[in-house]
Short mmCIF file of C-alpha atoms in Angstrom, two decimals:
data_model
loop_
_atom_site.label_atom_id
_atom_site.label_comp_id
_atom_site.label_asym_id
_atom_site.label_seq_id
_atom_site.Cartn_x
_atom_site.Cartn_y
_atom_site.Cartn_z
CA MET A 1 -4.56 -5.55 21.59
CA THR A 2 -7.91 -4.68 20.08
CA LEU A 3 -8.39 -2.84 16.85
CA SER A 4 -8.89 0.87 17.09
CA MET A 5 -8.55 3.90 14.81
CA TYR A 6 -5.29 4.69 16.61
CA GLU A 7 -3.88 1.19 16.01
CA ALA A 8 -5.06 1.25 12.40
CA SER A 9 -3.22 4.51 11.70
CA VAL A 10 -0.39 5.72 13.95
CA PRO A 11 1.66 2.50 14.38
CA VAL A 12 1.09 1.63 10.73
CA PHE A 13 2.40 4.99 9.46
CA SER A 14 5.30 4.84 11.91
CA ALA A 15 6.40 1.31 10.96
CA ARG A 16 6.26 2.08 7.26
CA LEU A 17 8.11 5.40 7.61
CA LYS A 18 10.85 3.80 9.66
CA ALA A 19 11.21 1.20 6.92
CA LEU A 20 11.27 3.91 4.28
CA SER A 21 14.06 5.61 6.21
CA GLY A 22 16.08 2.42 5.98
CA VAL A 23 15.32 2.12 2.27
CA LEU A 24 16.59 5.68 1.67
CA SER A 25 19.69 5.05 3.76
CA ALA A 26 20.43 1.97 1.65
CA ALA A 27 19.98 4.01 -1.51
CA GLU A 28 22.33 6.76 -0.33
CA GLN A 29 24.94 4.19 0.60
CA ASN A 30 24.54 2.47 -2.74
CA ALA A 31 25.00 5.77 -4.60
CA THR A 32 28.30 6.29 -2.74
CA GLU A 33 29.45 2.72 -3.48
CA ARG A 34 28.61 2.94 -7.15
CA LYS A 35 29.94 6.55 -7.41
CA ILE A 36 26.56 7.79 -8.59
CA ASP A 37 25.48 11.35 -7.90
CA PRO A 38 22.70 11.06 -5.25
CA GLN A 39 20.65 13.46 -7.33
CA VAL A 40 20.29 10.70 -9.94
CA PHE A 41 18.26 8.66 -7.47
CA LEU A 42 16.51 11.61 -5.89
CA THR A 43 15.20 12.84 -9.24
CA ALA A 44 14.49 9.40 -10.70
CA ARG A 45 10.99 8.48 -11.75
CA LEU A 46 9.26 5.49 -13.36
CA ALA A 47 7.45 7.47 -16.06
CA PRO A 48 7.85 11.05 -17.29
CA ASP A 49 4.50 12.03 -15.74
CA MET A 50 5.01 10.32 -12.39
CA TYR A 51 6.58 11.95 -9.37
CA ALA A 52 10.34 11.65 -8.77
CA LEU A 53 11.64 9.98 -5.64
CA VAL A 54 11.81 13.19 -3.57
CA ARG A 55 8.15 13.96 -4.25
CA GLN A 56 7.09 10.37 -3.57
CA VAL A 57 8.61 10.63 -0.08
CA GLN A 58 7.09 14.06 0.46
CA VAL A 59 3.59 12.86 -0.41
CA ALA A 60 3.93 9.70 1.66
CA THR A 61 4.73 11.85 4.69
CA ASP A 62 1.89 14.24 3.79
CA HIS A 63 -0.53 11.39 4.27
CA ALA A 64 1.24 10.15 7.44
CA LYS A 65 1.00 13.60 9.06
CA GLY A 66 -2.37 14.54 7.58
CA ALA A 67 -4.48 11.51 8.35
CA PRO A 68 -3.79 11.19 12.06
CA SER A 69 -3.99 14.94 12.54
CA ARG A 70 -7.39 15.14 10.85
CA LEU A 71 -8.70 12.10 12.69
CA ALA A 72 -7.51 13.53 16.02
CA ARG A 73 -8.90 16.98 15.19
CA ARG A 74 -5.52 18.59 15.29
CA GLU A 75 -4.32 21.12 12.71
CA VAL A 76 -2.23 19.44 9.96
CA PRO A 77 1.35 20.71 10.25
CA LYS A 78 2.59 22.52 7.13
CA TYR A 79 5.91 21.45 5.63
CA GLU A 80 7.92 23.57 3.21
CA ASP A 81 8.34 20.75 0.68
CA ASN A 82 11.84 21.97 -0.15
CA GLU A 83 13.83 18.78 0.50
CA ALA A 84 16.53 18.14 -2.11
CA THR A 85 18.97 15.69 -0.42
CA PHE A 86 18.77 12.35 1.33
CA ALA A 87 19.61 14.09 4.60
CA GLU A 88 16.69 16.49 4.16
CA LEU A 89 14.33 13.60 3.38
CA GLN A 90 15.53 11.81 6.50
CA ALA A 91 14.86 14.97 8.50
CA ARG A 92 11.33 15.05 7.10
CA LEU A 93 10.75 11.44 8.07
CA THR A 94 12.11 12.11 11.58
CA LYS A 95 9.84 15.14 11.94
CA THR A 96 6.88 13.06 10.90
CA LEU A 97 7.80 10.18 13.18
CA ASP A 98 8.08 12.67 16.09
CA LEU A 99 4.60 13.95 15.30
CA LEU A 100 3.21 10.42 15.19
CA ALA A 101 4.80 9.64 18.55
CA SER A 102 2.97 12.61 20.06
CA PHE A 103 -0.51 11.14 19.45
CA SER A 104 -2.37 9.33 22.19
CA ALA A 105 -4.85 6.58 21.50
CA ALA A 106 -7.58 8.56 23.27
CA GLU A 107 -7.44 11.35 20.66
CA PHE A 108 -8.84 8.89 18.12
CA ASP A 109 -11.91 7.85 20.11
CA GLY A 110 -14.94 8.19 17.88
CA SER A 111 -12.91 9.19 14.87
CA ASP A 112 -14.24 6.31 12.78
CA GLU A 113 -17.71 7.91 12.59
CA ARG A 114 -16.68 11.56 12.93
CA VAL A 115 -16.74 13.42 9.60
CA VAL A 116 -13.42 14.58 8.21
CA GLU A 117 -13.33 17.62 5.95
CA LEU A 118 -10.79 17.56 3.13
CA LYS A 119 -9.64 20.45 0.99
CA PHE A 120 -7.46 20.22 -2.10
CA GLY A 121 -7.14 23.73 -3.44
CA GLN A 122 -10.74 24.71 -4.30
CA ARG A 123 -11.96 21.16 -4.11
CA GLU A 124 -13.65 19.87 -1.00
CA ALA A 125 -14.85 16.51 0.26
CA SER A 126 -16.16 15.18 3.51
CA MET A 127 -16.57 11.60 4.72
CA PRO A 128 -16.52 9.57 7.94
CA GLY A 129 -13.09 9.09 9.43
CA MET A 130 -13.02 5.37 8.89
CA GLN A 131 -13.77 5.78 5.18
CA TYR A 132 -11.08 8.45 4.92
CA LEU A 133 -8.45 6.35 6.70
CA LEU A 134 -9.12 3.02 4.97
CA HIS A 135 -10.07 4.18 1.47
CA VAL A 136 -8.28 7.45 0.93
CA ALA A 137 -5.28 7.94 3.22
CA MET A 138 -3.95 4.40 3.39
CA PRO A 139 -4.19 3.55 -0.31
CA ASN A 140 -2.48 6.85 -1.18
CA PHE A 141 0.17 6.44 1.51
CA TYR A 142 1.05 2.91 0.47
CA PHE A 143 1.13 3.96 -3.17
CA HIS A 144 3.91 6.51 -2.56
CA VAL A 145 5.91 4.38 -0.12
CA THR A 146 5.89 1.47 -2.58
CA THR A 147 6.67 3.62 -5.60
CA ALA A 148 9.66 5.14 -3.79
CA TYR A 149 10.94 1.59 -3.29
CA ASP A 150 10.15 0.65 -6.86
CA ILE A 151 12.04 3.63 -8.22
CA LEU A 152 15.15 2.59 -6.32
CA ARG A 153 14.85 -1.08 -7.25
CA HIS A 154 14.50 -0.04 -10.90
CA ASN A 155 17.73 1.92 -10.51
CA GLY A 156 19.60 -1.11 -9.20
CA VAL A 157 19.62 -0.41 -5.46
CA PRO A 158 19.91 -3.90 -3.89
CA LEU A 159 16.85 -3.81 -1.64
CA THR A 160 14.72 -6.75 -0.53
CA LYS A 161 11.06 -6.93 0.46
CA GLY A 162 12.37 -7.03 4.02
CA ALA A 163 13.62 -3.49 3.62
CA TYR A 164 10.20 -2.31 2.48
CA LEU A 165 8.59 -4.07 5.41
CA GLY A 166 11.26 -2.84 7.83
CA ASN A 167 11.49 -6.42 9.06
CA ARG A 168 8.70 -5.44 11.35
CA TRP A 169 7.33 -8.90 11.56
CA ARG A 170 10.51 -9.90 13.30
CA ILE A 171 10.43 -7.12 15.82
CA ALA A 172 6.64 -6.95 16.21
CA ARG A 173 4.56 -8.64 18.86
CA CYS A 174 4.83 -12.06 17.27
CA GLU A 175 6.81 -15.19 17.38
CA VAL A 176 8.80 -16.35 14.41
CA SER A 177 10.40 -19.77 14.56
CA ARG A 178 12.73 -18.96 11.64
CA PRO A 179 13.28 -15.84 9.60
CA LEU A 180 10.45 -15.33 7.15
CA PRO A 181 11.11 -14.83 3.47
CA GLY A 182 12.19 -11.24 3.04
CA ASN A 183 13.54 -11.28 -0.47
CA LEU A 184 10.37 -12.14 -2.36
CA VAL A 185 9.19 -9.20 -4.36
CA MET B 1 -20.00 2.71 10.54
CA THR B 2 -17.59 1.76 13.27
CA LEU B 3 -14.18 0.24 12.67
CA SER B 4 -13.97 -3.52 12.80
CA MET B 5 -11.61 -6.22 11.58
CA TYR B 6 -14.13 -6.89 8.82
CA GLU B 7 -14.25 -3.25 7.69
CA ALA B 8 -10.45 -3.04 7.87
CA SER B 9 -10.02 -6.01 5.60
CA VAL B 10 -12.80 -7.24 3.31
CA PRO B 11 -14.08 -3.91 1.81
CA VAL B 12 -10.45 -2.71 1.49
CA PHE B 13 -9.31 -5.76 -0.41
CA SER B 14 -12.45 -5.65 -2.57
CA ALA B 15 -12.11 -2.01 -3.48
CA ARG B 16 -8.44 -2.34 -4.38
CA LEU B 17 -8.96 -5.51 -6.46
CA LYS B 18 -11.85 -3.90 -8.37
CA ALA B 19 -9.52 -1.02 -9.11
CA LEU B 20 -6.78 -3.41 -10.16
CA SER B 21 -9.23 -5.07 -12.55
CA GLY B 22 -9.81 -1.68 -14.19
CA VAL B 23 -6.09 -1.09 -14.37
CA LEU B 24 -5.52 -4.43 -16.13
CA SER B 25 -8.42 -3.74 -18.52
CA ALA B 26 -6.86 -0.42 -19.44
CA ALA B 27 -3.54 -2.14 -20.00
CA GLU B 28 -5.04 -4.78 -22.26
CA GLN B 29 -6.85 -2.12 -24.27
CA ASN B 30 -3.69 -0.07 -24.51
CA ALA B 31 -1.75 -3.09 -25.84
CA THR B 32 -4.35 -3.50 -28.56
CA GLU B 33 -4.25 0.17 -29.47
CA ARG B 34 -0.47 0.28 -29.63
CA LYS B 35 -0.27 -3.12 -31.38
CA ILE B 36 1.83 -4.51 -28.55
CA ASP B 37 1.79 -8.22 -27.75
CA PRO B 38 -0.05 -8.45 -24.39
CA GLN B 39 2.71 -10.76 -23.18
CA VAL B 40 5.07 -7.76 -23.20
CA PHE B 41 3.04 -6.20 -20.42
CA LEU B 42 2.26 -9.49 -18.67
CA THR B 43 5.93 -10.40 -18.39
CA ALA B 44 7.22 -6.87 -17.71
CA ARG B 45 9.12 -6.18 -14.48
CA LEU B 46 10.81 -3.14 -12.95
CA ALA B 47 14.06 -5.00 -12.12
CA PRO B 48 15.42 -8.37 -13.18
CA ASP B 49 14.91 -9.77 -9.68
CA MET B 50 11.43 -8.41 -9.15
CA TYR B 51 8.28 -10.28 -10.05
CA ALA B 52 6.64 -9.71 -13.46
CA LEU B 53 3.14 -8.28 -13.78
CA VAL B 54 1.40 -11.67 -13.71
CA ARG B 55 3.08 -12.70 -10.46
CA GLN B 56 2.42 -9.28 -8.85
CA VAL B 57 -1.32 -9.77 -9.45
CA GLN B 58 -1.15 -13.36 -8.22
CA VAL B 59 0.55 -12.42 -4.96
CA ALA B 60 -1.80 -9.49 -4.43
CA THR B 61 -4.74 -11.85 -4.66
CA ASP B 62 -2.95 -14.36 -2.43
CA HIS B 63 -3.00 -11.79 0.37
CA ALA B 64 -6.60 -10.79 -0.42
CA LYS B 65 -7.79 -14.38 -0.14
CA GLY B 66 -5.39 -15.41 2.61
CA ALA B 67 -5.85 -12.71 5.18
CA PRO B 68 -9.65 -12.74 5.49
CA SER B 69 -9.72 -16.57 5.38
CA ARG B 70 -7.17 -16.83 8.21
CA LEU B 71 -8.86 -14.13 10.27
CA ALA B 72 -12.25 -15.80 9.82
CA ARG B 73 -10.78 -19.25 10.59
CA ARG B 74 -11.66 -20.57 7.15
CA GLU B 75 -9.28 -22.67 5.07
CA VAL B 76 -7.34 -20.58 2.60
CA PRO B 77 -8.46 -21.51 -0.95
CA LYS B 78 -5.67 -22.86 -3.13
CA TYR B 79 -5.17 -21.37 -6.58
CA GLU B 80 -3.21 -23.03 -9.35
CA ASP B 81 -1.09 -19.95 -10.11
CA ASN B 82 -1.13 -20.75 -13.81
CA GLU B 83 -2.55 -17.48 -15.20
CA ALA B 84 -0.83 -16.33 -18.41
CA THR B 85 -3.27 -13.91 -20.04
CA PHE B 86 -5.21 -10.79 -19.03
CA ALA B 87 -8.44 -12.81 -19.20
CA GLU B 88 -7.05 -15.36 -16.77
CA LEU B 89 -5.88 -12.63 -14.39
CA GLN B 90 -9.35 -11.13 -14.54
CA ALA B 91 -10.86 -14.50 -13.74
CA ARG B 92 -8.53 -14.76 -10.73
CA LEU B 93 -9.66 -11.32 -9.54
CA THR B 94 -13.30 -12.27 -9.99
CA LYS B 95 -12.79 -15.50 -8.06
CA THR B 96 -11.17 -13.59 -5.22
CA LEU B 97 -13.88 -10.90 -5.22
CA ASP B 98 -16.51 -13.63 -5.04
CA LEU B 99 -14.71 -15.13 -2.05
CA LEU B 100 -14.54 -11.73 -0.36
CA ALA B 101 -18.28 -11.19 -0.93
CA SER B 102 -18.95 -14.47 0.88
CA PHE B 103 -17.61 -13.26 4.24
CA SER B 104 -19.90 -11.92 6.93
CA ALA B 105 -18.79 -9.35 9.44
CA ALA B 106 -19.60 -11.69 12.30
CA GLU B 107 -16.92 -14.12 11.18
CA PHE B 108 -14.31 -11.57 12.14
CA ASP B 109 -15.47 -11.01 15.74
CA GLY B 110 -12.51 -11.36 18.05
CA SER B 111 -10.06 -11.85 15.20
CA ASP B 112 -7.96 -8.88 16.27
CA GLU B 113 -6.72 -10.71 19.35
CA ARG B 114 -7.00 -14.28 18.06
CA VAL B 115 -3.65 -15.73 17.07
CA VAL B 116 -3.06 -16.46 13.41
CA GLU B 117 -0.65 -19.26 12.38
CA LEU B 118 1.33 -18.66 9.22
CA LYS B 119 3.33 -21.14 7.24
CA PHE B 120 5.69 -20.40 4.38
CA GLY B 121 7.16 -23.73 3.33
CA GLN B 122 9.05 -24.89 6.44
CA ARG B 123 8.88 -21.46 8.08
CA GLU B 124 6.21 -20.70 10.64
CA ALA B 125 5.06 -17.61 12.48
CA SER B 126 2.20 -16.77 14.77
CA MET B 127 0.85 -13.44 15.83
CA PRO B 128 -2.41 -11.77 16.84
CA GLY B 129 -4.81 -11.16 13.97
CA MET B 130 -4.59 -7.35 14.20
CA GLN B 131 -0.82 -7.48 13.92
CA TYR B 132 -1.08 -9.83 10.97
CA LEU B 133 -3.63 -7.75 9.11
CA LEU B 134 -2.09 -4.30 9.69
CA HIS B 135 1.62 -5.13 9.63
CA VAL B 136 1.95 -8.18 7.36
CA ALA B 137 -1.03 -8.67 5.04
CA MET B 138 -1.86 -5.06 4.16
CA PRO B 139 1.74 -3.82 3.55
CA ASN B 140 2.36 -6.84 1.31
CA PHE B 141 -0.96 -6.52 -0.47
CA TYR B 142 -0.50 -2.85 -1.21
CA PHE B 143 3.06 -3.49 -2.36
CA HIS B 144 1.97 -5.83 -5.15
CA VAL B 145 -1.11 -3.83 -6.20
CA THR B 146 0.99 -0.68 -6.48
CA THR B 147 3.88 -2.36 -8.22
CA ALA B 148 1.49 -3.84 -10.80
CA TYR B 149 0.35 -0.29 -11.54
CA ASP B 150 3.94 0.99 -11.58
CA ILE B 151 5.01 -1.67 -14.07
CA LEU B 152 2.25 -0.59 -16.45
CA ARG B 153 2.91 3.11 -16.02
CA HIS B 154 6.60 2.47 -16.69
CA ASN B 155 5.53 0.74 -19.91
CA GLY B 156 3.53 3.77 -21.03
CA VAL B 157 0.00 2.68 -20.21
CA PRO B 158 -1.91 5.96 -19.69
CA LEU B 159 -3.22 5.38 -16.18
CA THR B 160 -3.98 7.96 -13.50
CA LYS B 161 -4.02 7.75 -9.76
CA GLY B 162 -7.75 7.60 -10.07
CA ALA B 163 -7.41 4.18 -11.77
CA TYR B 164 -5.29 2.91 -8.89
CA LEU B 165 -7.86 4.19 -6.40
CA GLY B 166 -10.71 2.93 -8.48
CA ASN B 167 -12.31 6.36 -8.01
CA ARG B 168 -13.66 4.84 -4.84
CA TRP B 169 -13.81 8.13 -3.07
CA ARG B 170 -16.42 9.22 -5.62
CA ILE B 171 -18.59 6.16 -5.12
CA ALA B 172 -17.98 5.64 -1.43
CA ARG B 173 -20.10 6.86 1.43
CA CYS B 174 -18.89 10.44 1.13
CA GLU B 175 -19.82 13.69 -0.42
CA VAL B 176 -17.58 15.35 -2.98
CA SER B 177 -18.43 18.83 -4.09
CA ARG B 178 -16.19 18.56 -7.13
CA PRO B 179 -14.12 15.75 -8.61
CA LEU B 180 -10.96 15.29 -6.55
CA PRO B 181 -7.58 15.27 -8.21
CA GLY B 182 -7.14 11.86 -9.73
CA ASN B 183 -4.08 12.40 -11.86
CA LEU B 184 -1.51 13.18 -9.17
CA VAL B 185 0.97 10.37 -8.92
#
């Protein structure tokens, strides 16, 4: 497989969101086991002026739906941003994964050099697609996926690095002679 | 600019490490202002079985030196992993940035399909370079860069998302009509 804007975006977002789904499932199960109200996890945050878990997941999916849509010159789907339970967050992840599965590699041809227009309220920016993907969308996406994991680890959910990675390097197109270290964080 | 294995690795690692350097500088300054022993930040962690700040920075730089070296078929430089102060972490970042600056784009030609051999102690894995970069090195790298930021935010260091991003989208090859939101986390 050769590198392309499609390969650098769609399968990456998909793999990370599938892993995030597993992380959230583990958190929900852990809340049940420890008799903790799931809202404690869902509203947890690492600092008073950082987003809570629900919002971290919402923003992660915003980048995962927004970046490929913009690069492929499709309209970015609007979400209501009203999730309040683990089930609703899982539904949002599923919706985003379904969107990602709908993209074809051909839609991304030329998107590295094509200019992407961004709007944040009254603020606007434009930059080549490659710049947008590698230096805006990905750093932001990874920030929120990682912080969601960090919030849960900080609250005692027994996750390993393997959960964050979704063990993808075991299921990916690679050979592993023995399981790789998944519990190093 | 068209997408390449070089563009998808070297400038990304460089930009994020430069931003991390700024984050660590802000943390050191904040420790001084609040009369907090810098070791409090350097040894802080989000969970008892997660790495402390120093180790997060070390592992982030391990991926930033390891991935490009492996893709370019260079030997991965060995570091001593003995940093214990902010100044020593900054020196490690500088050393890694200097290494990154030494790569030429041509060294990465064909690295997407070329197989990379990985060894972790007695464990081994091999996979195509693209798979390694996009699904092993980058997710791990971003994990540790983000968690370093999260540790500091959790300890009250007044950072914004702009610090994590290094405000790169203001200095990058793009046009911004007004400053973009940097404080959304």
